[in-house]
CSV table of C-alpha atoms in Angstrom, one decimal:
chain,number,residue,atom,x,y,z
A,17,UNK,CA,0.0,0.0,0.0
A,18,UNK,CA,1.7,3.2,-1.1
A,19,UNK,CA,1.8,6.0,1.5
A,20,UNK,CA,2.9,9.6,1.0
A,21,UNK,CA,4.2,11.7,3.7
A,22,UNK,CA,6.0,15.0,4.2
A,23,UNK,CA,9.1,15.2,6.2
A,24,UNK,CA,10.7,18.2,7.8
A,25,UNK,CA,13.7,19.3,5.7
A,26,UNK,CA,16.2,18.4,8.4
A,27,UNK,CA,14.8,14.8,8.7
A,28,UNK,CA,14.7,14.5,4.9
A,29,UNK,CA,18.4,15.6,4.8
A,30,UNK,CA,19.4,13.1,7.5
A,31,UNK,CA,17.6,10.3,5.8
A,32,UNK,CA,19.1,11.1,2.4
A,33,UNK,CA,22.6,11.3,3.9
A,34,UNK,CA,22.1,7.9,5.6
A,35,UNK,CA,20.8,6.4,2.4
A,36,UNK,CA,23.7,7.7,0.3
A,37,UNK,CA,26.3,6.7,2.9
A,38,UNK,CA,25.1,3.2,3.2
A,39,UNK,CA,23.8,2.5,-0.3
A,40,UNK,CA,20.4,1.5,1.0
A,41,UNK,CA,17.1,3.2,0.0
A,42,UNK,CA,15.3,5.8,2.0
A,43,UNK,CA,12.3,3.5,1.8
A,44,UNK,CA,14.4,0.7,3.5
A,45,UNK,CA,15.1,2.9,6.5
A,46,UNK,CA,11.6,4.3,6.7
A,47,UNK,CA,10.2,0.7,6.8
A,48,UNK,CA,12.7,-0.3,9.4
A,49,UNK,CA,11.9,2.7,11.6
A,50,UNK,CA,8.2,2.0,11.4
A,51,UNK,CA,8.5,-1.7,12.1
A,52,UNK,CA,10.8,-1.2,15.0
A,53,UNK,CA,8.9,1.6,16.7
A,54,UNK,CA,5.2,0.9,16.0
A,55,UNK,CA,5.0,-1.5,19.0
A,56,UNK,CA,6.3,1.3,21.3
A,57,UNK,CA,3.7,3.8,19.9
A,58,UNK,CA,0.9,1.3,20.2
A,59,UNK,CA,1.8,0.5,23.8
A,60,UNK,CA,2.0,4.1,24.8
A,61,UNK,CA,-1.2,5.3,23.1
A,62,UNK,CA,-3.2,2.2,24.2
A,63,UNK,CA,-2.0,2.6,27.8
A,64,UNK,CA,-3.0,6.3,27.7
A,65,UNK,CA,-6.4,5.3,26.3
A,66,UNK,CA,-6.9,2.7,29.0
A,67,UNK,CA,-5.9,5.2,31.7
A,68,UNK,CA,-8.4,7.7,30.4
A,69,UNK,CA,-11.1,5.0,30.4
A,70,UNK,CA,-10.4,4.2,34.1
A,71,UNK,CA,-10.5,7.9,35.0
A,72,UNK,CA,-13.9,8.2,33.4
A,73,UNK,CA,-15.1,5.2,35.4
A,74,UNK,CA,-15.0,2.7,32.6
A,75,UNK,CA,-13.3,-0.7,32.6
A,76,UNK,CA,-10.0,-1.0,30.7
A,77,UNK,CA,-9.3,-4.3,29.1
C-alpha cells in the first residue's frame, strides 16, 4: 500500500545522507523505523487510552 508523507527538511536531509552513505534506499530505512517503533507507539497510546477509560469510570481491558 503506497503511502505519501511530508518530512521536515532536516529529517529528509538526514535520511538522504544515511541512504547515500550506506547504499540503502530511504524506503528501506523508513520501513525499518516504522517496524521497530510501531510497537512502542501502540503500547504508549493504548495505555493512555486505558488510563483515560479508568479515569472516566470505565473498565480498561
